[in-house]
Structure formats: C-alpha cells, structure tokens
Tab-separated table of C-alpha atoms in Angstrom:
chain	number	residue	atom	x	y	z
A	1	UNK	CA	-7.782	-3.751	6.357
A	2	UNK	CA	-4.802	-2.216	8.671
A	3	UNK	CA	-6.242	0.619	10.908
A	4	UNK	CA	-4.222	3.602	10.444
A	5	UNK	CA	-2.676	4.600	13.892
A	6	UNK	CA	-3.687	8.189	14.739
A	7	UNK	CA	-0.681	10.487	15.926
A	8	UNK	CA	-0.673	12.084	19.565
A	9	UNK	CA	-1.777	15.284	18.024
A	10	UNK	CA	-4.821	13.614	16.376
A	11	UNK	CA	-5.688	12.325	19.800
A	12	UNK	CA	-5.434	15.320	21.571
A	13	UNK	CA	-7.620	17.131	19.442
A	14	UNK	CA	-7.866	20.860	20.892
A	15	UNK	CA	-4.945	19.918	23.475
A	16	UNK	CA	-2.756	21.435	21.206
A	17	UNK	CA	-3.901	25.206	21.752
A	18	UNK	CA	-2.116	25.391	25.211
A	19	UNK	CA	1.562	26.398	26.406
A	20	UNK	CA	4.115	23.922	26.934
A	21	UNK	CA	7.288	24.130	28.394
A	22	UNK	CA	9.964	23.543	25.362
A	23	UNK	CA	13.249	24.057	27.785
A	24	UNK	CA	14.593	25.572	30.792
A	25	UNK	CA	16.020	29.124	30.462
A	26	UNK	CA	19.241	27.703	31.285
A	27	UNK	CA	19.309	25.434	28.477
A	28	UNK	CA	19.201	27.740	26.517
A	29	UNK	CA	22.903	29.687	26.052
A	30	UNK	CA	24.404	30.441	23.101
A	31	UNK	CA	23.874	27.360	20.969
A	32	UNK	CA	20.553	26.104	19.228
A	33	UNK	CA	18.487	23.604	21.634
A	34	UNK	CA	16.605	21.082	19.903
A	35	UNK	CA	13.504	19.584	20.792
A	36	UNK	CA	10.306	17.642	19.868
A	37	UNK	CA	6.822	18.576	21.032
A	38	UNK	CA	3.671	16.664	19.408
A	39	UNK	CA	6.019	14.760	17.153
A	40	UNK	CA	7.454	17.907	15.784
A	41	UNK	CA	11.117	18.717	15.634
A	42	UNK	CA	11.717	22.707	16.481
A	43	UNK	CA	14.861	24.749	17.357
A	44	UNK	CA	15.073	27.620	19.782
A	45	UNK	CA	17.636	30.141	19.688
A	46	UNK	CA	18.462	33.595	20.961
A	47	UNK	CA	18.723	36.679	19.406
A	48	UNK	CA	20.617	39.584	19.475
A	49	UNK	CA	18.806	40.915	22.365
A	50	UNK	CA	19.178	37.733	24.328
A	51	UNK	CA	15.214	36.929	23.309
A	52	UNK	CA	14.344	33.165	22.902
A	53	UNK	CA	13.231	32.452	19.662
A	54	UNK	CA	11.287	29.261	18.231
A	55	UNK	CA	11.461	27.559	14.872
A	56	UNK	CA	10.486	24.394	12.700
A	57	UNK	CA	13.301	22.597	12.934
A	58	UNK	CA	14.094	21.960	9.394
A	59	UNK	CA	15.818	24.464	7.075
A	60	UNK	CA	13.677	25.507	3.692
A	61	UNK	CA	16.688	24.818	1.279
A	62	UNK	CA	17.423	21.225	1.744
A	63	UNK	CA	16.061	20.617	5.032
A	64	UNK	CA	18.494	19.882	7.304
A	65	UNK	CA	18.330	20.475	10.418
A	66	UNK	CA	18.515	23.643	11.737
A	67	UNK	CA	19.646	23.009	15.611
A	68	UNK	CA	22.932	21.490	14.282
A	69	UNK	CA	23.854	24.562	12.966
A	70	UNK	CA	24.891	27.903	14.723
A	71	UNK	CA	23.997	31.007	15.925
A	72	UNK	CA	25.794	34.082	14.977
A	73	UNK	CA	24.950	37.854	15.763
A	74	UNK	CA	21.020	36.858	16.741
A	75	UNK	CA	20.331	34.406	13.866
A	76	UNK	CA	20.282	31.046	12.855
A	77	UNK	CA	22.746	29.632	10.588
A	78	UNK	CA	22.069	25.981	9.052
A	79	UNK	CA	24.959	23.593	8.966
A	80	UNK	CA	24.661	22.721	5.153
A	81	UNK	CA	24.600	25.248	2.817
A	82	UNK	CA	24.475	28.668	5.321
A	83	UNK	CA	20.976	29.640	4.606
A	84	UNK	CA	20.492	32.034	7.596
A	85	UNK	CA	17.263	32.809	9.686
A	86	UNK	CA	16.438	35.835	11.745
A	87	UNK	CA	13.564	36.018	14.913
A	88	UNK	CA	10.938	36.043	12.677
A	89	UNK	CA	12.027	32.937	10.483
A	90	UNK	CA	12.946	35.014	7.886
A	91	UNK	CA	15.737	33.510	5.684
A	92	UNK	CA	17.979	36.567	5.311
A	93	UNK	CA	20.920	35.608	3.514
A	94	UNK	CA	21.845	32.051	1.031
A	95	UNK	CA	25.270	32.376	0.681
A	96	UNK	CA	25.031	30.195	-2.962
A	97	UNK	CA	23.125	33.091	-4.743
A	98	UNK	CA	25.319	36.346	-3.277
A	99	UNK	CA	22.749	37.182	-0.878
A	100	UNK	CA	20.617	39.225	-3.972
A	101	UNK	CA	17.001	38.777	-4.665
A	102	UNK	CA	16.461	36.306	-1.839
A	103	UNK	CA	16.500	38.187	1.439
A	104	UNK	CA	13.246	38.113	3.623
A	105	UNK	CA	11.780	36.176	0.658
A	106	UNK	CA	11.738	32.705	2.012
A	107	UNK	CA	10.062	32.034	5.777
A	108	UNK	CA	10.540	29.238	8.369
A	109	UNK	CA	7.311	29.031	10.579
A	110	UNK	CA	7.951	30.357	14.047
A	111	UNK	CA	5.671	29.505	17.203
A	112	UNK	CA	4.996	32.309	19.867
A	113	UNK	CA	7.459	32.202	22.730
A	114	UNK	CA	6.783	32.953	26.141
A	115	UNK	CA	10.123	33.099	29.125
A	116	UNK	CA	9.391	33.205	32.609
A	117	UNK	CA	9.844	31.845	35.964
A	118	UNK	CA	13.433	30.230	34.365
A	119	UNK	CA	11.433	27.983	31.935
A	120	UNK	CA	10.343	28.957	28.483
A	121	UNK	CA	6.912	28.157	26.978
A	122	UNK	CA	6.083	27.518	23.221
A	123	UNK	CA	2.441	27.758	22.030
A	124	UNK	CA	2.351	25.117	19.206
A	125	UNK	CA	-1.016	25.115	18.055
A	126	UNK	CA	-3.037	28.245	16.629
A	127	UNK	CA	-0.831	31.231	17.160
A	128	UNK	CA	-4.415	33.296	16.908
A	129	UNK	CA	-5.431	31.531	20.097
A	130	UNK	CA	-2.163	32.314	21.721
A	131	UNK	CA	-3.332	35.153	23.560
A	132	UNK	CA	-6.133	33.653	25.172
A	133	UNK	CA	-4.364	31.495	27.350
A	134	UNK	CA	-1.566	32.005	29.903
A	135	UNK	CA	1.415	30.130	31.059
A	136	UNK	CA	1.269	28.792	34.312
A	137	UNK	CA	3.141	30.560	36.919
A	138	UNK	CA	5.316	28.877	39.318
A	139	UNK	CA	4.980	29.528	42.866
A	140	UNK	CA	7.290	31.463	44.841
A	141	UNK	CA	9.964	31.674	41.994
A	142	UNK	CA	11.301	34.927	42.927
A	143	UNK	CA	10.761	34.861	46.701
A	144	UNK	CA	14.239	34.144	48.478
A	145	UNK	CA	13.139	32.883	51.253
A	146	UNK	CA	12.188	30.350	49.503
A	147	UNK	CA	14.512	27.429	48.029
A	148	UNK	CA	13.344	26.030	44.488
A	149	UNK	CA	15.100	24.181	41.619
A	150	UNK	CA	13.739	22.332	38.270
A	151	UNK	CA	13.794	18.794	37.077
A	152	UNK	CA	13.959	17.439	33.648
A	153	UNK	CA	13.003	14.313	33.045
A	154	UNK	CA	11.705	11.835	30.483
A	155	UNK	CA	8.392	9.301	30.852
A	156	UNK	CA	7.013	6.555	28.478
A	157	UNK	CA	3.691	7.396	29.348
A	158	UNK	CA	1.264	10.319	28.419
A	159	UNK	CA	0.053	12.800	30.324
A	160	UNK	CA	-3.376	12.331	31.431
A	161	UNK	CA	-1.566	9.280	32.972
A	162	UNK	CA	1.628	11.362	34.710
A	163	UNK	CA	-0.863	13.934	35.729
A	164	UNK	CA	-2.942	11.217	37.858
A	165	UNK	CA	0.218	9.651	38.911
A	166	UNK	CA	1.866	12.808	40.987
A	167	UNK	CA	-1.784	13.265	42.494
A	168	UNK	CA	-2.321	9.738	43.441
A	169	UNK	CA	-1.656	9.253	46.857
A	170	UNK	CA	-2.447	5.721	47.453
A	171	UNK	CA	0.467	4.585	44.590
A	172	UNK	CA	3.284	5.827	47.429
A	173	UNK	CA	3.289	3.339	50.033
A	174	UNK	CA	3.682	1.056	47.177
A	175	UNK	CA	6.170	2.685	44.691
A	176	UNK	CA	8.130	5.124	47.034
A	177	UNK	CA	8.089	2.576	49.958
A	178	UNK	CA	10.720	3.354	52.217
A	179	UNK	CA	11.177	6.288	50.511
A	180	UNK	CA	8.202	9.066	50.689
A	181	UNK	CA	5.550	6.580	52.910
A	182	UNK	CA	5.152	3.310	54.192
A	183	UNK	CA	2.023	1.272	54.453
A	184	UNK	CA	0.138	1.838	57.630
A	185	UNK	CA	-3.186	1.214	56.421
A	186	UNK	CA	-4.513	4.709	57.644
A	187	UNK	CA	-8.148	5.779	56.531
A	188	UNK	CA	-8.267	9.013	54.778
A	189	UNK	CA	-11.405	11.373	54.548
A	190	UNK	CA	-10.479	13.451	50.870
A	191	UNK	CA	-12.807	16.260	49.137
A	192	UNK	CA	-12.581	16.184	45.392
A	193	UNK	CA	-13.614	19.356	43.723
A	194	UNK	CA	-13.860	20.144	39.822
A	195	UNK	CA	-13.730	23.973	39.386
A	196	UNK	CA	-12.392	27.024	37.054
A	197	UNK	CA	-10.749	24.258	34.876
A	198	UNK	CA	-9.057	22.048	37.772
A	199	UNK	CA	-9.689	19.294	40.065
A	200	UNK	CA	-8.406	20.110	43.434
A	201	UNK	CA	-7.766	17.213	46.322
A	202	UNK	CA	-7.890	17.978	49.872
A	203	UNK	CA	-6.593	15.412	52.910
A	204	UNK	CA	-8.512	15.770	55.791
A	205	UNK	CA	-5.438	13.569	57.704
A	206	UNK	CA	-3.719	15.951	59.759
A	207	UNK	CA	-1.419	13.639	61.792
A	208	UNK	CA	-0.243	11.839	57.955
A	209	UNK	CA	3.705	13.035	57.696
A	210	UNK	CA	5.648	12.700	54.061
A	211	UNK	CA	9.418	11.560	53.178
A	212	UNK	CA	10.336	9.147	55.361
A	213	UNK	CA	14.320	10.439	54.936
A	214	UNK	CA	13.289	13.899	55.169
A	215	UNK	CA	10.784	14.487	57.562
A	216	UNK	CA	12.844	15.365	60.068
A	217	UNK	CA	13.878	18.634	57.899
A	218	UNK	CA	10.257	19.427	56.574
A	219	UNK	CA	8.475	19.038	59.833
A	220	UNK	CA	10.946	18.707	62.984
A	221	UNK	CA	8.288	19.794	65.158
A	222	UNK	CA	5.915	17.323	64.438
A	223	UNK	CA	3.344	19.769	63.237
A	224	UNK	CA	-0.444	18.571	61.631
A	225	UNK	CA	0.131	18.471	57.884
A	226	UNK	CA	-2.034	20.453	55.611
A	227	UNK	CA	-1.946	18.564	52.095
A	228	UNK	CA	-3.761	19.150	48.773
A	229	UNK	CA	-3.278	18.096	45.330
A	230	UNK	CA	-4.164	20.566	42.390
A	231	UNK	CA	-4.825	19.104	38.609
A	232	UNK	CA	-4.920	22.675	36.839
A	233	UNK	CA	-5.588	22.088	33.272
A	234	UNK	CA	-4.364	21.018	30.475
A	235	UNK	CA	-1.061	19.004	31.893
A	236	UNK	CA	-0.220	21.023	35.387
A	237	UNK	CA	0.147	19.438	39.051
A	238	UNK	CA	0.877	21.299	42.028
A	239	UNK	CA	0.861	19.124	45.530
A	240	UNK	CA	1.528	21.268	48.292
A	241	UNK	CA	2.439	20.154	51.993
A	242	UNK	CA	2.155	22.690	54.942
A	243	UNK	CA	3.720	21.874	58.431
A	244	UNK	CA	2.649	24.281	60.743
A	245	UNK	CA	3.453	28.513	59.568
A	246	UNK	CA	7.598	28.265	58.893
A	247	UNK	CA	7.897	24.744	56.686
A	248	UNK	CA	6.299	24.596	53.724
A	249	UNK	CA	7.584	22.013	50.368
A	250	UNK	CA	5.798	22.204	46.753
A	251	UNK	CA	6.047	20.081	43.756
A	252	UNK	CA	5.058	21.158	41.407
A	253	UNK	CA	4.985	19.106	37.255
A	254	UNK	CA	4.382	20.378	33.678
A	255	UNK	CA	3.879	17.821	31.520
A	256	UNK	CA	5.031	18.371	27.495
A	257	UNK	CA	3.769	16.149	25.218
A	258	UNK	CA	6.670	14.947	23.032
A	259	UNK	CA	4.705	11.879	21.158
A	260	UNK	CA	3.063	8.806	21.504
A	261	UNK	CA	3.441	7.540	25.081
A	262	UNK	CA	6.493	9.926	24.913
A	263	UNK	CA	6.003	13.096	27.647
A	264	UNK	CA	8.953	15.648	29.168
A	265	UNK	CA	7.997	16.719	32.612
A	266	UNK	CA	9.265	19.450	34.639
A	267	UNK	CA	9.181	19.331	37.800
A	268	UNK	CA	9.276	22.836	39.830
A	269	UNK	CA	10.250	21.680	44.134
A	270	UNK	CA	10.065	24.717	46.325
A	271	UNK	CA	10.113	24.422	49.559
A	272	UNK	CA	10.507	26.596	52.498
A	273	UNK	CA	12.549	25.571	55.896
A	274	UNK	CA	13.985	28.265	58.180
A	275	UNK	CA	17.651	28.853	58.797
A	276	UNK	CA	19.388	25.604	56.605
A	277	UNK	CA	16.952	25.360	53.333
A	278	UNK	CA	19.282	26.848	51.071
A	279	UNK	CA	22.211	24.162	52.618
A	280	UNK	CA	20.502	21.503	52.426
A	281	UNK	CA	19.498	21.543	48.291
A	282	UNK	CA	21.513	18.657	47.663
A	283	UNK	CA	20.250	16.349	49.582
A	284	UNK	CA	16.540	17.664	49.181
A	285	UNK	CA	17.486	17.081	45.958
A	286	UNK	CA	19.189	14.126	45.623
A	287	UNK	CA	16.533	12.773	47.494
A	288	UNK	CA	13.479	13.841	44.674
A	289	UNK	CA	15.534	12.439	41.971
A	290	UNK	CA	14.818	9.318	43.416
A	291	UNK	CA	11.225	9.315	43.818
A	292	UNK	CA	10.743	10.659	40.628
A	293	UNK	CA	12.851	7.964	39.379
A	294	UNK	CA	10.341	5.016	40.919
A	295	UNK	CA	7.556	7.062	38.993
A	296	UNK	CA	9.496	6.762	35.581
A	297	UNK	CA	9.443	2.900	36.218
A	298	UNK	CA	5.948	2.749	37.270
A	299	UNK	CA	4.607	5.114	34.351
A	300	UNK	CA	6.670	2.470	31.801
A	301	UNK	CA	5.233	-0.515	33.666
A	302	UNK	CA	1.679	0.687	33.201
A	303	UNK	CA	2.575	2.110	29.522
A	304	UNK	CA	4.000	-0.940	28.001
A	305	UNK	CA	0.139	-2.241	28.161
A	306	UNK	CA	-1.143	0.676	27.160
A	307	UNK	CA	-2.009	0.957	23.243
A	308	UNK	CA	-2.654	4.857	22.600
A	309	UNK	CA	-4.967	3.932	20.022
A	310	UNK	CA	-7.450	1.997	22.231
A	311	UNK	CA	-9.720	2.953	24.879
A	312	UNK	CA	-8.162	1.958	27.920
A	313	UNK	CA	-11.366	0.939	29.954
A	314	UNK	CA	-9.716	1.162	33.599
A	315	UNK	CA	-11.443	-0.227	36.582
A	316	UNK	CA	-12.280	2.063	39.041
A	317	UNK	CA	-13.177	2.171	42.764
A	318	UNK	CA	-14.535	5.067	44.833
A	319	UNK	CA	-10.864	5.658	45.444
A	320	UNK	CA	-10.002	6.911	42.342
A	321	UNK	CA	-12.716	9.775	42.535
A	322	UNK	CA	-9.529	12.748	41.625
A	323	UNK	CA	-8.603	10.252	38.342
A	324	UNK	CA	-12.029	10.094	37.281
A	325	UNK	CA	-12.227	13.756	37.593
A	326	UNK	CA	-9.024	14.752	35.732
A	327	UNK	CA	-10.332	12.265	33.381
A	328	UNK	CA	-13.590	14.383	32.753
A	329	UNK	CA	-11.854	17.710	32.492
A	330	UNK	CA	-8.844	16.289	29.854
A	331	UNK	CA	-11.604	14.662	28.178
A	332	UNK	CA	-13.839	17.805	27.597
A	333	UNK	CA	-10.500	19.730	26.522
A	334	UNK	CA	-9.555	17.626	23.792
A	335	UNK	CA	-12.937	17.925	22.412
A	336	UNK	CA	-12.688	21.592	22.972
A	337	UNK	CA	-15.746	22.204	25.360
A	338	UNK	CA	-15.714	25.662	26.969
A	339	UNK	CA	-17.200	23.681	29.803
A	340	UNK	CA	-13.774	22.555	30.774
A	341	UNK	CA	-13.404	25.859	32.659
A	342	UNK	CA	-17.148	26.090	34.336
A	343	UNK	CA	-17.887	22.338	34.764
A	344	UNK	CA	-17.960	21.364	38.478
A	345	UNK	CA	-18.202	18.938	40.466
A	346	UNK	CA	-17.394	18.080	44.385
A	347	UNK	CA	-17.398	15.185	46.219
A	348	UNK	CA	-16.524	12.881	49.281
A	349	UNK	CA	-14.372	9.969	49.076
A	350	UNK	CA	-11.978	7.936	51.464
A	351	UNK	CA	-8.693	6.414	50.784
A	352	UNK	CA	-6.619	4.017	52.597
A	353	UNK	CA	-2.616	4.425	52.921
C-alpha cells in the first residue's frame, strides 16, 4: 500500500490561520502579481482606489489564470474570454453573454488583505479568524533616521527550519566564515526564554563583534555588543545588534510558506549609523545578499535529506536549547493550543563560537 503524501497545509494544521506576507508593496504596480502560498495559486491586484486586492488565481469560466490577464479601471480582466472581477471577486461583466443576467452573479473567493510597513499581508486560512490576529510590524519603518530595505528571496526548506537557521548562532563561523564571523572558539553564556508566544535569545558576550567586512561601519568605536535573537510566532525572526547608543543594525525575516520544502522569506535590515548610513546602502547591502545567499545553500543542503512526511528525529545537544524551544511553540501552533501564547519556559545554556 503507497502512503499518501500529506500536503504542507495538512502538516501545518492550524498554521494556516496567520498573516503572511504575499508581496512587497512595490511589487505591486499596475499589473496583476502572481503568487503561491500553501500550494495555492492567487492574484493580487489594485483597485480603483489604489487598494491591494487578493484572489484565487483561477478564473470561474474556464479557469485560466487570472494574473496573466489585466487590470483595467480597478478590476481584473482574464486573458481568455474577458470575464471581469471587481475587489470583492465579483465577476461583473462576460463579454460572451452582453453583460445581461450575469453581473455580480458569479464570485471568485477573495482572502483579507492587510498593507503596511511596504509589504502586504494575506490571511489565507479562516477569514472569521482574521481579526484575531495581527501582522507583524516592522521596526523603525517610518523613522528616517533610520536606513532599512527588504529582501526577497527563495529557500528549499520550510520554515520551522529557516526560522532556527537566522537564530542559530553557532552555524556562522561555519557558513558565513569570512564573511559575518570566524571561528575563535569563544564560550558564550545565552538565556533562552519562551514567553507571550516567542522564544527570545539573549548573548551575555559583550566583547563578540559581527560582519567581519562591516564592522568597521556598525561599531567603529569598538563598543560592547548587545545581541538577542527573537522567534515571535508563527514564522517571524528579529536579531538585533546594539553597539553602544548611535549604531544599531536589525534583521529582521518573515517566512511564507509557498509548499512543500518550498518557503519565500523577507527579510526587513534596518540599521542605524550616524552621518553615512543612508550612503552606504549598497554596500550594506550588497554585503547581506551574500550571507543570505550561504543560508539558501545551507537550508538546501539540510533539505535535500529532509522528507516532509517523516519525523525528522534531530540530535540535539544543550546547545540547541532556542531550536528546541521554537520547536515546542511551532509544534503547539499547528495543533492549535492556546498555550502557544502563555506557555513558558527559561533557561541557561552555553554555546561555543
């Protein structure tokens, strides 16, 4: 008998009744953007007032797809036959039957749309449960003295994975050698706290220093480094880095599920550095790119081993306390636990870099 392979939305169970980042406001102009999340082809648009709008990506007639086609005055025109959808999903005109007796007849689901912060959020499961949830909110988005810029890019992996990946600091003297640290086999005290639906990492390592190309622009004086790692659940990192009052970088990653071992992640980099931040994007990012890069190649490594539809049974060490803990709170979600959000949990752990 030939087990039936569950989809990525089976897996994730309750997962599914979150936000997740479908495209970046600047994606999204005056043509149709097309996308998958949880195996699921949708279309956003814009309407006539410039609002993003969010559709199954498959017209009702003969199902083609709707993002090849165009948008004209607000709605939705499908490349076939010219069946033509409004905001709502509302098919308001089929050009075959003179537009009579068919208007606002025929309806195209439509998922709940969110826009902020330059990135725009689709709920995809229950629209009911839409309300009880937020977006995240980037930080420092509209501050100007802060720089901050997105990045779009693709992993074989999924995201309980990526998530333990950006907050897994012993990986980067091995991955980003040369390139964010190098080994120098430095003991670490870390506290690893579970609480209001996140696991939060904090390096007690003041003298530890970050980017080995860029550390003389995030911390030219030499300042002690305040550095934390944030899971915030379901799919969110934030690492933040503090060098004394005036320098200041964030990266922060929002993971969308796309499908099996198949996850878009945007990355959010603010970062604040007196007098030439704003000069210096480029390179600041030219210089991401790169690391994130390594971590694409990494995440497939480990993927490629990886069957979705098996437990995975990793081998831990003390180490890997903030995994562990992720672990716990992803696991509790897709079961749909309310203690996801009151469960805690703190403890002590050491790492060596």
């Amino acid at each position: 008998m030939i087990e039936t392979l569950k989809t990525l939305s089976e897996r994730d169970g309750e997962l599914i009744h979150h936000w997740y980042i479908a495209c970046l406001s600047s994606e999204l102009t005056g043509k149709p953007f097309e996308t998958v999340i949880y195996d699921t082809k949708i279309v956003l648009f814009r309407d006539e007032n410039k609002k993003a709008v969010c559709l199954l990506n498959k017209c009702l007639h003969r199902h083609a797809e709707l993002g090849k086609g165009e948008v004209v005055k607000g709605e939705l025109h499908c490349p076939y036959h010219g069946w033509t959808y409004n905001n709502q999903g509302l098919v308001t005109s089929v050009p075959s039957e003179g537009d009579t007796q068919v208007k606002g007849k025929r309806c195209q689901k439509s998922y709940p749309v969110i826009e902020q912060d330059g990135v725009i959020w689709v709920f995809f499961g229950d629209s009911e449960k839409a309300q009880t949830v937020k977006p995240w909110v980037f930080p420092n988005a509209h501050d100007s003295s802060w720089s901050h810029y997105f990045m779009v890019t693709d992993f074989n992996n999924e995201v309980t994975n990526l998530v333990e990946n950006f907050m897994d600091v012993p990986h980067t003297v091995y991955v980003h050698k040369g390139w964010f640290r190098n080994k120098g086999l430095k003991k670490v005290p870390i506290t690893v706290e579970t609480k209001d639906g996140g696991v939060l990492v904090t390096y007690h390592q003041k003298d530890d220093n970050i980017g080995v190309l860029i550390r003389p622009l995030l911390n030219p004086k030499n300042d002690p480094m305040e550095h934390t790692d944030h899971f915030i659940f379901p799919n969110t990192t934030r690492v933040d880095y503090s060098f004394g009052s005036n320098y200041k970088y964030i990266i922060n990653s929002s993971c969308t599920p796309v499908g099996s071992m198949k996850t878009r992640v945007y990355t959010y980099i603010a970062y604040k550095i007196p007098v030439i931040g704003k000069f210096i994007k480029p390179f600041i990012h030219y210089y991401t790119r790169q690391v994130i890069e390594q971590d694409v190649w990494i995440m497939d490594v480990q993927g490629r081993n990886l069957n979705p539809n098996e437990n995975w049974n990793f081998q831990s060490t003390p180490a890997d306390e903030p995994h562990l803990q992720i672990e716990r709170l992803r696991s509790l979600g897709r079961a749909g636990d309310p203690r996801v959000y009151t469960a805690e949990k703190k403890s002590e752990a050491t790492i060596w870099i």
